[in-house]
mmCIF file of C-alpha atoms in Angstrom:
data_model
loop_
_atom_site.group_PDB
_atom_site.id
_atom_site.type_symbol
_atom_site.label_atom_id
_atom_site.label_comp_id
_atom_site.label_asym_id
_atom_site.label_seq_id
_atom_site.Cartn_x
_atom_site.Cartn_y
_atom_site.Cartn_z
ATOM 1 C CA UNK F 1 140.530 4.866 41.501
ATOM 2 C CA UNK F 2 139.123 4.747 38.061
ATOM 3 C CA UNK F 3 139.173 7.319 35.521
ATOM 4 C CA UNK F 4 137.867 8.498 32.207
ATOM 5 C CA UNK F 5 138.759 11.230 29.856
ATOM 6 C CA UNK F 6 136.377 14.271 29.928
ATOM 7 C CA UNK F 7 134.036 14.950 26.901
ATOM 8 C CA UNK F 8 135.890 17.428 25.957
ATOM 9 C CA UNK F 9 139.121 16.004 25.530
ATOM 10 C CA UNK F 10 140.524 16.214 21.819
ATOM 11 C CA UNK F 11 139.273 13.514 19.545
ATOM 12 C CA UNK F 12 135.535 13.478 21.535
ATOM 13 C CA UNK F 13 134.327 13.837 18.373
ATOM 14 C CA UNK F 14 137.074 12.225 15.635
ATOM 15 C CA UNK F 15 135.023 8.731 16.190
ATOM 16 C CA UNK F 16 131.788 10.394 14.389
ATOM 17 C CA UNK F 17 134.113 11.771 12.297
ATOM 18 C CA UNK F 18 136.248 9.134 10.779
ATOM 19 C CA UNK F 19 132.878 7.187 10.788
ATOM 20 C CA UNK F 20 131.598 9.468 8.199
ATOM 21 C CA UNK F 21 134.576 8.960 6.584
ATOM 22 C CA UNK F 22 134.485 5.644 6.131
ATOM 23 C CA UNK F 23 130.964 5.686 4.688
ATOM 24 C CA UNK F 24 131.930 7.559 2.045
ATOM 25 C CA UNK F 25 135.075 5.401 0.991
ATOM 26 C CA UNK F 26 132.499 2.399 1.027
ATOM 27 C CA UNK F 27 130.291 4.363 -1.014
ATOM 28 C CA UNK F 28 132.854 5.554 -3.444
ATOM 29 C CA UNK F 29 134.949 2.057 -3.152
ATOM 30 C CA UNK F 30 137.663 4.220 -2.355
ATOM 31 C CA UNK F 31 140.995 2.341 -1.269
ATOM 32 C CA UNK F 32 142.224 4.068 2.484
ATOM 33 C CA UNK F 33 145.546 4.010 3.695
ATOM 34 C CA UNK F 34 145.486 3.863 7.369
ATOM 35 C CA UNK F 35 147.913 6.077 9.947
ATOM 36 C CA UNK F 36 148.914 6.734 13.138
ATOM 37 C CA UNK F 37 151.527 8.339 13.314
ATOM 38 C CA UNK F 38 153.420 6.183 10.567
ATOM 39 C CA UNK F 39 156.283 5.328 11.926
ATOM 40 C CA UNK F 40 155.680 1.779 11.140
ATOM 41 C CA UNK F 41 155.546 2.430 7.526
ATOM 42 C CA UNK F 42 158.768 -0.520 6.894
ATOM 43 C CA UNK F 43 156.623 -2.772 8.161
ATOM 44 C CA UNK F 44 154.566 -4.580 5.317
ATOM 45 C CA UNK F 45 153.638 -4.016 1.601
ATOM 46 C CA UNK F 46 153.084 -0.508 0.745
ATOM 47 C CA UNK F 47 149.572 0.740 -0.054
ATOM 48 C CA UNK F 48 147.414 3.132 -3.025
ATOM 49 C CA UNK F 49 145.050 4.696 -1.598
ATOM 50 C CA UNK F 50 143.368 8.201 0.268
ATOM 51 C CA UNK F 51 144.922 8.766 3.566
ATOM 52 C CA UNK F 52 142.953 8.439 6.826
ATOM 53 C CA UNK F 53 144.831 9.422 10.054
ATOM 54 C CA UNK F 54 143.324 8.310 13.287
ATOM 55 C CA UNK F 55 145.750 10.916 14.846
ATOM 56 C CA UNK F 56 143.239 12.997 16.280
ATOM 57 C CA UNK F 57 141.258 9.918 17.394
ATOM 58 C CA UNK F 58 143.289 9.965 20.843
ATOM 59 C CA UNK F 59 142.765 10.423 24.709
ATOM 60 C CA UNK F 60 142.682 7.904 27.473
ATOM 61 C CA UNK F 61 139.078 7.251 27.869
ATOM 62 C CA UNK F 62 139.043 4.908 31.339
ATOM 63 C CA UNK F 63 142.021 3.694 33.714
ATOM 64 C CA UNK F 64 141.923 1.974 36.648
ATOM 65 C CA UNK F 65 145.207 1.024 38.405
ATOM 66 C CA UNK F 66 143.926 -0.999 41.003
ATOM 67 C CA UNK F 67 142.135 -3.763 38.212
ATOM 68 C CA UNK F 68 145.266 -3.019 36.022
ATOM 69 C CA UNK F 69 143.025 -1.994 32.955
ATOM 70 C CA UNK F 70 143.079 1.032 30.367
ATOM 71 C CA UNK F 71 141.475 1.896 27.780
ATOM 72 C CA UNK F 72 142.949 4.121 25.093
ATOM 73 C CA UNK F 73 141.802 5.636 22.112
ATOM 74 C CA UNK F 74 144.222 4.337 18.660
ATOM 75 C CA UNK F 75 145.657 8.203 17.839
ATOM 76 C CA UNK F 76 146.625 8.490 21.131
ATOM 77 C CA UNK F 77 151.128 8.708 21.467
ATOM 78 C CA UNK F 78 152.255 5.282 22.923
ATOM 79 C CA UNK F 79 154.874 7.872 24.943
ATOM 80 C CA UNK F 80 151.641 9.279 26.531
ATOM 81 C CA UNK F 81 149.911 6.180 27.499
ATOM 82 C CA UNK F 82 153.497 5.097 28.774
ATOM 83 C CA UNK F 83 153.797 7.965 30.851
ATOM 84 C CA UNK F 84 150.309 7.899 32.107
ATOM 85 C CA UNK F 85 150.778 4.396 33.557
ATOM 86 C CA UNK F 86 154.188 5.694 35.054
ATOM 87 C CA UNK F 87 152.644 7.619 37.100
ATOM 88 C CA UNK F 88 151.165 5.064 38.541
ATOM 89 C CA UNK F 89 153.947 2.395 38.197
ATOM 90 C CA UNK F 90 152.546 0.797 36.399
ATOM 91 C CA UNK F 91 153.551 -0.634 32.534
ATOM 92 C CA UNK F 92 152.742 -2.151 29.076
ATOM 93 C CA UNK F 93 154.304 -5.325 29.739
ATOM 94 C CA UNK F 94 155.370 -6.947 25.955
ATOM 95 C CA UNK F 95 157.306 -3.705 25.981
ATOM 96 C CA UNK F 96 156.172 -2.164 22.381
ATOM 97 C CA UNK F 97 158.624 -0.779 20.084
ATOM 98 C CA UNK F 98 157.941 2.941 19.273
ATOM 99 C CA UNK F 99 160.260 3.749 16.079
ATOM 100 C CA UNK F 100 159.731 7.259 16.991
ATOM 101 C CA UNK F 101 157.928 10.001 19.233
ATOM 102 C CA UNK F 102 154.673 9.843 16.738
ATOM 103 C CA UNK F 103 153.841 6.564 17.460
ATOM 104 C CA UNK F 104 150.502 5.463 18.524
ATOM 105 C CA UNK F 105 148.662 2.992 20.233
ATOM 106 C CA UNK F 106 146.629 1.665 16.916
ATOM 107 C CA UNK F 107 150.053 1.229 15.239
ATOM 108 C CA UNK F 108 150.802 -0.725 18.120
ATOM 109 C CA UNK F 109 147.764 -3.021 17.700
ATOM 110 C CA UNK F 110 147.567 -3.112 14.089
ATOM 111 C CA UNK F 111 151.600 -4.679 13.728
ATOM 112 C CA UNK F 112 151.364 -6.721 16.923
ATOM 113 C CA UNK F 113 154.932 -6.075 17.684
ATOM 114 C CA UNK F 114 156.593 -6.955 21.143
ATOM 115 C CA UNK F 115 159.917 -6.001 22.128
ATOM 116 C CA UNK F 116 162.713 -7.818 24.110
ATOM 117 C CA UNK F 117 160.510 -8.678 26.922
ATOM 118 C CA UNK F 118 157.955 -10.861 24.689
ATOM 119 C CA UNK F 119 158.781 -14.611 25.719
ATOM 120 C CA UNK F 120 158.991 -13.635 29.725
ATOM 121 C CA UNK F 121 155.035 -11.765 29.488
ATOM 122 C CA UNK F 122 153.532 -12.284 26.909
ATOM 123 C CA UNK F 123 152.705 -10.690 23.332
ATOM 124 C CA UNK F 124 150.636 -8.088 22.241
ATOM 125 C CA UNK F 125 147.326 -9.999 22.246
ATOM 126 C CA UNK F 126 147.970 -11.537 25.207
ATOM 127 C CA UNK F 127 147.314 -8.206 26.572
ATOM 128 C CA UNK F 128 144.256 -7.112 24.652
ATOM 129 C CA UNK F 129 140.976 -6.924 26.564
ATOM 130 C CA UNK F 130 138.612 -5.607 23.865
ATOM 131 C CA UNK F 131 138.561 -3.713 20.991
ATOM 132 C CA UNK F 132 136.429 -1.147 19.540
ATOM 133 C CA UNK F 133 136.433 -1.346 15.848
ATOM 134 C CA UNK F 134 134.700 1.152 13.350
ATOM 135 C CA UNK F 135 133.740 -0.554 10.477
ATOM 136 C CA UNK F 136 133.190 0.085 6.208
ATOM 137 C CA UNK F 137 129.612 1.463 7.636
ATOM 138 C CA UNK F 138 131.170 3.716 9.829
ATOM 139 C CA UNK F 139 129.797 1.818 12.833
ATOM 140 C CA UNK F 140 131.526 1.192 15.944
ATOM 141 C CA UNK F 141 131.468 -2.400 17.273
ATOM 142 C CA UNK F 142 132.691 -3.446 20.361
ATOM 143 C CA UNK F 143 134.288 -6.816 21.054
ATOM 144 C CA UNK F 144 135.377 -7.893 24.055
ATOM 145 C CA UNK F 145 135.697 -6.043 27.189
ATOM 146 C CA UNK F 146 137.882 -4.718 30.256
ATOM 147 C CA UNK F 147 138.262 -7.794 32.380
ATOM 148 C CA UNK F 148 139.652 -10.798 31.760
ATOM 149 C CA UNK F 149 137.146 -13.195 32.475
ATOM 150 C CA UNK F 150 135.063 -11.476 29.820
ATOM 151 C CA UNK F 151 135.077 -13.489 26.739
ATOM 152 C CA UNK F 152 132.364 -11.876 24.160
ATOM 153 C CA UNK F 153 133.846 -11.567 20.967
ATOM 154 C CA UNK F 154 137.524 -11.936 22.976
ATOM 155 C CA UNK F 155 139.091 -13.765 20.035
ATOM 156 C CA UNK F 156 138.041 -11.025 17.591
ATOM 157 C CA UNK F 157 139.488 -8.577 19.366
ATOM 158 C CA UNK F 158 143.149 -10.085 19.204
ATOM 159 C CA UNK F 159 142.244 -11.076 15.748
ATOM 160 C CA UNK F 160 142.609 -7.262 14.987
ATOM 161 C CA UNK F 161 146.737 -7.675 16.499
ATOM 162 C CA UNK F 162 148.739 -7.476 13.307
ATOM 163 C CA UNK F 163 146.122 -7.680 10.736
ATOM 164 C CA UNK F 164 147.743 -4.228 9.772
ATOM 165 C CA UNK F 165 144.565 -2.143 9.697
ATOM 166 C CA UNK F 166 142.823 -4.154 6.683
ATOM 167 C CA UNK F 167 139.765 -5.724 8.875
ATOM 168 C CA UNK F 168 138.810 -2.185 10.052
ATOM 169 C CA UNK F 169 139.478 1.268 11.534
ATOM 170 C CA UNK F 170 140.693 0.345 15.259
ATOM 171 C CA UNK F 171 139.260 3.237 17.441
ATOM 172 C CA UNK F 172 139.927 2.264 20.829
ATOM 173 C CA UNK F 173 141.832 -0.671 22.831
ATOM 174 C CA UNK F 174 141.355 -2.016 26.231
ATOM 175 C CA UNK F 175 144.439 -3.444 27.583
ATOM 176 C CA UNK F 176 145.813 -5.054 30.818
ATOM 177 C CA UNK F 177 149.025 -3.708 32.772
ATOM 178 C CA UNK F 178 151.364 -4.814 34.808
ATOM 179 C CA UNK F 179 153.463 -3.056 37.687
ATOM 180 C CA UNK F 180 156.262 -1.840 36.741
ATOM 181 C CA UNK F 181 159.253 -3.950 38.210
ATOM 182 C CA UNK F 182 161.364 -2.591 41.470
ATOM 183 C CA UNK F 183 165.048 -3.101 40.405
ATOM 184 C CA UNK F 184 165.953 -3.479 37.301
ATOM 185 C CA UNK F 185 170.197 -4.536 36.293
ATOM 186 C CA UNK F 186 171.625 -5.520 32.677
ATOM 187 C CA UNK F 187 174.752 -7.452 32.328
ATOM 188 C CA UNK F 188 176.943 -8.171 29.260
ATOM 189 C CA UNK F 189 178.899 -11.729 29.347
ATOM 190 C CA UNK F 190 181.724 -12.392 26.881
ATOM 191 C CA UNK F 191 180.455 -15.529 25.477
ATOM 192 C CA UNK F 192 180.826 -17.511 22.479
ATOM 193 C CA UNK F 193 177.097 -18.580 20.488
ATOM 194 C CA UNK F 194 177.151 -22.520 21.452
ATOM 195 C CA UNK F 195 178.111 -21.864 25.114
ATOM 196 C CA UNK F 196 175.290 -18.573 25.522
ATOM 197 C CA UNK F 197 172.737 -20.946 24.336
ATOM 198 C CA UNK F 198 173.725 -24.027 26.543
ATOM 199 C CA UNK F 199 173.180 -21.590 29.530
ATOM 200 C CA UNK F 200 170.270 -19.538 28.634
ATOM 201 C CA UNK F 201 168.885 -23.280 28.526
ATOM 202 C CA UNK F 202 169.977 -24.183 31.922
ATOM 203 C CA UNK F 203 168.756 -20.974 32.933
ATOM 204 C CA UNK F 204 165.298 -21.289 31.614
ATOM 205 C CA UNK F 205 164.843 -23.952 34.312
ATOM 206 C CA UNK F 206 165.359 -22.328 37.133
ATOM 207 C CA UNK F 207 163.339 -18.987 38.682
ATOM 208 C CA UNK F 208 165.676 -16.526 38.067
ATOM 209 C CA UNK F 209 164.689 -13.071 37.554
ATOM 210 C CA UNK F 210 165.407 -12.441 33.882
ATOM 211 C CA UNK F 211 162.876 -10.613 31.622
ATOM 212 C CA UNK F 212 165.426 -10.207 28.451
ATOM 213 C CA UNK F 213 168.278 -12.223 26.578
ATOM 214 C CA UNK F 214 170.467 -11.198 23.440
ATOM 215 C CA UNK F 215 173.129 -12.826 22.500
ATOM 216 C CA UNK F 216 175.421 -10.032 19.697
ATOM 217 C CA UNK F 217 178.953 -9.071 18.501
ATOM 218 C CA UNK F 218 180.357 -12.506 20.898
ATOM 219 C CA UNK F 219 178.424 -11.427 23.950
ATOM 220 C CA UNK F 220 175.181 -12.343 25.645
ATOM 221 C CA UNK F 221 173.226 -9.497 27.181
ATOM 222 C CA UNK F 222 171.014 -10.321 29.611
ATOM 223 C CA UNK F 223 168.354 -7.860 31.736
ATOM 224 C CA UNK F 224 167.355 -9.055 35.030
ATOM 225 C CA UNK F 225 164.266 -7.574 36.676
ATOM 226 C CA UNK F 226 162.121 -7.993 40.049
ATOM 227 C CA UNK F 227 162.770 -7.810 43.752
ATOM 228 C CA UNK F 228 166.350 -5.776 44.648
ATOM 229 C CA UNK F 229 167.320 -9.154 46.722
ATOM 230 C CA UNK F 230 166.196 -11.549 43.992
ATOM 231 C CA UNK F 231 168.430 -8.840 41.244
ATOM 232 C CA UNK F 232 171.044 -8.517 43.506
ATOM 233 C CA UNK F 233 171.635 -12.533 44.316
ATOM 234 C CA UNK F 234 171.316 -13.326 40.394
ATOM 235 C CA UNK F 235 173.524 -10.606 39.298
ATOM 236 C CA UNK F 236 176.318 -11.711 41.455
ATOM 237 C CA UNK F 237 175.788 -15.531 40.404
ATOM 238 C CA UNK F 238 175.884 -15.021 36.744
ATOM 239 C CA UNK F 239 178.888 -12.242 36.511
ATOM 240 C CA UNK F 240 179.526 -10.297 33.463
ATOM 241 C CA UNK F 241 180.033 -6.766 33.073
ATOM 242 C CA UNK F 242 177.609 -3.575 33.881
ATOM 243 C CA UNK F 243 175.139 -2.858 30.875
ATOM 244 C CA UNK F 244 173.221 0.103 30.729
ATOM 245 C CA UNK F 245 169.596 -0.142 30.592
ATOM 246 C CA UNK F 246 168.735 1.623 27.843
ATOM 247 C CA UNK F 247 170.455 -0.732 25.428
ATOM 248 C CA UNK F 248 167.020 -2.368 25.611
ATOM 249 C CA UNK F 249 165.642 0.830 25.044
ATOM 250 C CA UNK F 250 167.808 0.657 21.481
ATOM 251 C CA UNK F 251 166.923 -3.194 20.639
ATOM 252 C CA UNK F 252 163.197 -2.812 20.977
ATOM 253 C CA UNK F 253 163.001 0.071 18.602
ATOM 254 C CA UNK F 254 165.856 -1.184 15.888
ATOM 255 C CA UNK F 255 168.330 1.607 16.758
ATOM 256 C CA UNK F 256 171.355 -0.111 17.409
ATOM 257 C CA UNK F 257 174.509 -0.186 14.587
ATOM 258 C CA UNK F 258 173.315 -3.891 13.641
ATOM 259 C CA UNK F 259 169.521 -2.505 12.410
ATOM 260 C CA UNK F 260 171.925 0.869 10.518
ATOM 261 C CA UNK F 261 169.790 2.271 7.150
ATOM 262 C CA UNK F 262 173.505 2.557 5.944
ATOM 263 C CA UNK F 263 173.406 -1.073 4.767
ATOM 264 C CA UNK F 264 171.380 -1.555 2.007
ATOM 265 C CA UNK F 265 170.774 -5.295 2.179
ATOM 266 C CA UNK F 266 167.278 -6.330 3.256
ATOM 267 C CA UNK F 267 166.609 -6.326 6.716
ATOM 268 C CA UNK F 268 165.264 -9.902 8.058
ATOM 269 C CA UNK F 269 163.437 -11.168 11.175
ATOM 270 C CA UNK F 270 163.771 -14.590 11.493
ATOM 271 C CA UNK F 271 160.928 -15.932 14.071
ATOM 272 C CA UNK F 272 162.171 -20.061 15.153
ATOM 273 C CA UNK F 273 161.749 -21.910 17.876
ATOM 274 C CA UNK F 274 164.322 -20.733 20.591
ATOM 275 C CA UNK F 275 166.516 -23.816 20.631
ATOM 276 C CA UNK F 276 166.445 -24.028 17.142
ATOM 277 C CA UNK F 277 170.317 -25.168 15.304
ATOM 278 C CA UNK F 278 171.824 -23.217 13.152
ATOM 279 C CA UNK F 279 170.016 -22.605 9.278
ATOM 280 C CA UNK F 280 172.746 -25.029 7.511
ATOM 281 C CA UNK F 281 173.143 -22.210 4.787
ATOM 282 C CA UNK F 282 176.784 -21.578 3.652
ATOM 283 C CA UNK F 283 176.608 -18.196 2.928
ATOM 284 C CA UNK F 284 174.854 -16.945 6.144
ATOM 285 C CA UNK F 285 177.606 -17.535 9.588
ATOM 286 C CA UNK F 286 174.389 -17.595 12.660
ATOM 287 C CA UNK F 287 177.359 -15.387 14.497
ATOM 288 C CA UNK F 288 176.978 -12.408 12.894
ATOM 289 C CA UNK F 289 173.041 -12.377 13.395
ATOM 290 C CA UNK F 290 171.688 -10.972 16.655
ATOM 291 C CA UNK F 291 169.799 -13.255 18.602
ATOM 292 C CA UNK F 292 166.841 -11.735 20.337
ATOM 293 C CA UNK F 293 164.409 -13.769 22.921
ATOM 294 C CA UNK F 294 166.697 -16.043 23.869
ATOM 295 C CA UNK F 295 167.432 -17.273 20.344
ATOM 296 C CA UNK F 296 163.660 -17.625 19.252
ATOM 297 C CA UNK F 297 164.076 -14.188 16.743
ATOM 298 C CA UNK F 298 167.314 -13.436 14.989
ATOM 299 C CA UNK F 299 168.070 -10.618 12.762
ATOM 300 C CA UNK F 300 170.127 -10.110 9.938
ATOM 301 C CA UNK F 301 171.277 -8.094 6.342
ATOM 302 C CA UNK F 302 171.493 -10.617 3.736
ATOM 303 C CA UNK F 303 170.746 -10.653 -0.199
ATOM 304 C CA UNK F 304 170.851 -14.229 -0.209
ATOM 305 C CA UNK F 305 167.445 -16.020 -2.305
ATOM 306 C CA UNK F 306 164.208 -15.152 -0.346
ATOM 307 C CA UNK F 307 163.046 -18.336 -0.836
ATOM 308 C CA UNK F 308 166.398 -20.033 -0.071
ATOM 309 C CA UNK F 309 166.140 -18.183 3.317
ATOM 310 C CA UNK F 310 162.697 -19.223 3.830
ATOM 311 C CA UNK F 311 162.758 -22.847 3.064
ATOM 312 C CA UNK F 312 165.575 -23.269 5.746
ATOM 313 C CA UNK F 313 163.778 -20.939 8.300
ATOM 314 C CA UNK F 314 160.736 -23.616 7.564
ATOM 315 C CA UNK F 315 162.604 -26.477 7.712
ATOM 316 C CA UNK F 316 163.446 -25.175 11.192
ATOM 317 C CA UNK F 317 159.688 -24.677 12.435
ATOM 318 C CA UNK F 318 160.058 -21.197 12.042
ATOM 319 C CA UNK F 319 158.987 -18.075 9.464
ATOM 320 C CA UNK F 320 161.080 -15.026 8.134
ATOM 321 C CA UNK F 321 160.035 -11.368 7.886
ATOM 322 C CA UNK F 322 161.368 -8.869 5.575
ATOM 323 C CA UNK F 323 161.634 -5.272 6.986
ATOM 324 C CA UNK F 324 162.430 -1.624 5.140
ATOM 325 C CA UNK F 325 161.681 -0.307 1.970
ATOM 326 C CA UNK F 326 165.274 -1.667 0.218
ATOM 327 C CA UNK F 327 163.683 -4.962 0.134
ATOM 328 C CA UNK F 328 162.258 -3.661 -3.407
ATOM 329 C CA UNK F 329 160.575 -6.923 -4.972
ATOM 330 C CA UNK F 330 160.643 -8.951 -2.000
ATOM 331 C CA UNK F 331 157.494 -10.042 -0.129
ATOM 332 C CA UNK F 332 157.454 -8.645 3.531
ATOM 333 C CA UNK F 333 155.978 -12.210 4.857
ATOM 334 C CA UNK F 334 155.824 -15.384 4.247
ATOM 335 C CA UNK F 335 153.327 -16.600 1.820
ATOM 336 C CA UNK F 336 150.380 -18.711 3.203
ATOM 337 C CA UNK F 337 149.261 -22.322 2.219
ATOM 338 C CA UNK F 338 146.567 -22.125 -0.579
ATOM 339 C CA UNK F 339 143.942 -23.033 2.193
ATOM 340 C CA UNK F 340 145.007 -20.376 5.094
ATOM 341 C CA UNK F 341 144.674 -17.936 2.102
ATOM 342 C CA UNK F 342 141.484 -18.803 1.429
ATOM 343 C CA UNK F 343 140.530 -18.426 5.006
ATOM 344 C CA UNK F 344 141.873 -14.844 4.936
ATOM 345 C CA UNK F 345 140.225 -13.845 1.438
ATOM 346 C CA UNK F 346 136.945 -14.858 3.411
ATOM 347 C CA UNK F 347 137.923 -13.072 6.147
ATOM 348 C CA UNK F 348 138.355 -10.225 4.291
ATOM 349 C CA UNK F 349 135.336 -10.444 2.314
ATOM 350 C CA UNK F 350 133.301 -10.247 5.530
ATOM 351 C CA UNK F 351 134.720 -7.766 7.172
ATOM 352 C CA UNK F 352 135.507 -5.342 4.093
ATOM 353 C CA UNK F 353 133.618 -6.333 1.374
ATOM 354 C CA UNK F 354 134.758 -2.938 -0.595
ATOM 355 C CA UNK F 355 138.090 -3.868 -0.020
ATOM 356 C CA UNK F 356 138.337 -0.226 1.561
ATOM 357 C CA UNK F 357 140.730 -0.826 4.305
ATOM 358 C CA UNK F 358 144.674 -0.895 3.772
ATOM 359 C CA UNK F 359 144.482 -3.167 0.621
ATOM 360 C CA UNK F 360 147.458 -4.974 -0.036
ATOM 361 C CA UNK F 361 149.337 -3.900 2.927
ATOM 362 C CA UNK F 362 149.666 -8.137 3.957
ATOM 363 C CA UNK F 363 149.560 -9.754 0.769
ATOM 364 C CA UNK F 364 148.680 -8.010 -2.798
ATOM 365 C CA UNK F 365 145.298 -9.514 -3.266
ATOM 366 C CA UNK F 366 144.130 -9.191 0.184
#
């Protein structure tokens, strides 16, 4: 049965609120930096301005288990939408990461970051439905919608994933869900690099149940999810030792020893195509990276030459990310071609044209 938040939930009225807001920033061409509950603050360039949480903007506003749709307001904890759709078993299925108890749902949206499930359902905006956005004017717009087969303004919406809040104020999200699966089983396999990727590739042709694949420290780690017949059969097929779940759990958020603030080298994500070789560069060894999504991102600590690190990650067909604040000097992403740039100057123009919302958070003159 569907549901929707009373009017007197709290954040009714933070919409008219951070509206206001917004006008006044416009007005005053006053530069906003935009937060949840900012626990994704590694995650791009850092930015000057007034700060404008959408924390009180929060509440789940419709849900209906049965169509597999919710809508959610952007202050609103990711651990209680989570636990909402629990009840229900039901899930978010590109399993977010949540870097801490404060984060929220617009956090979610604005970084577009999936965790270890990603290349077995889908990313972020694959998800997204429709998006209510609250713009310089303080006006809300809706795009999109809560079904599927509703396409208005659709590609708007998931234009919002990962633009980092600099397009506009998200103020609520409609999202599809998926049930939650009925058995789930990890396994760890002492394997060496070469012979985890020959048979994650041999794997990837057949329909076996898995919905994550690591490969760290000599070992593969695999997480196999579904039906307790389908787990059980493919569990006792592959081998490998017992994994507990929640090492997942410690992947998707960056919490394991390999992602520890005690190093200080720069923290990279390297996005490549899954059966990509190794980088050919002499002072990285792909063995001590951790290979996430079945090879397709790897992470590692390295000081070596951001562009060095970049070229080869091109010449691969792939991009590299820099994470955490000890990356002083070093841009966060990849820089665009001169003519995607100009796109997203344009873009940017359009949308903020008082260059209001999260300025420089992607690049420094965007």
């Amino acid at each position: 049965m569907a549901s929707t938040a009373p009017t007197d939930y709290p954040g009714h009225d933070a919409s008219a609120a951070l509206g206001e807001r917004l006008r006044q920033a416009a007005a005053e061409r006053t530069p906003l930096r935009i937060v949840g509950g900012d626990t994704r603050h590694f995650y791009g360039r850092p930015v000057e301005g007034e700060t404008l949480s959408t924390a009180e903007h929060r509440g789940i506003t419709f849900y209906d288990p049965v169509e597999l749709v919710v809508s959610v307001r952007a202050g609103t904890p990711l651990t209680e939408l989570e636990a909402a759709l629990a009840e229900h078993g039901q899930m978010l299925g590109f399993e977010p990461p949540r870097f801490g108890e404060a984060s929220t749902v617009g956090g979610m949206i604005a970084t577009g970051l999936s965790g270890p499930r990603r290349p077995w359902a889908g990313a972020v905006r694959d998800f997204v439905l429709g998006i209510r956005l609250i713009n310089h004017e303080g006006i809300e717009q809706r795009f999109g919608g809560q079904v599927m087969k509703n396409v208005a303004g659709y590609d708007l919406s998931r234009l919002m994933v990962g633009a980092q809040g600099s397009l506009g104020v998200i103020g609520e999200v409609s999202l599809k869900v998926i049930p939650r699966p009925l058995t789930t089983h990890s396994l760890r396999l002492e394997l060496p690099l070469a012979d985890a990727r020959q048979r994650l590739a041999e794997w990837g042709r057949e329909p076996l149940p898995i919905s994550a694949a690591a490969w760290l420290d000599g070992a593969l780690h695999l997480r196999l999810e579904g039906g307790p017949s389908s787990v059980a059969a493919t569990r006792e097929r592959i081998g490998g030792d017992d994994l507990d779940n929640a090492w997942w759990d410690a992947l998707r958020d960056l919490a394991l020893p390999s992602f520890s603030a005690d190093d200080a080298r720069p923290l990279w994500r390297l996005s490549l195509p899954h059966r990509a070789p190794d980088l050919g560069l002499a002072e990285i060894d792909d063995t001590t990276m951790l290979h996430d999504w079945a090879g397709a991102q790897r992470w590692l600590r390295t000081e070596l030459d951001p562009e060095v690190l970049r070229e080869a990650c091109r010449e691969a067909g792939g991009h590299a990310t820099c994470y955490g604040p000890r990356a002083a000097g070093v841009e966060p992403f990849t820089p665009l071609p001169a003519v995607l740039m100009k796109y997203h100057r344009n873009l940017k123009a359009e949308l903020d044209p008082h260059g209001i919302f999260n300025p420089g958070r992607l690049y420094a003159d965007l």
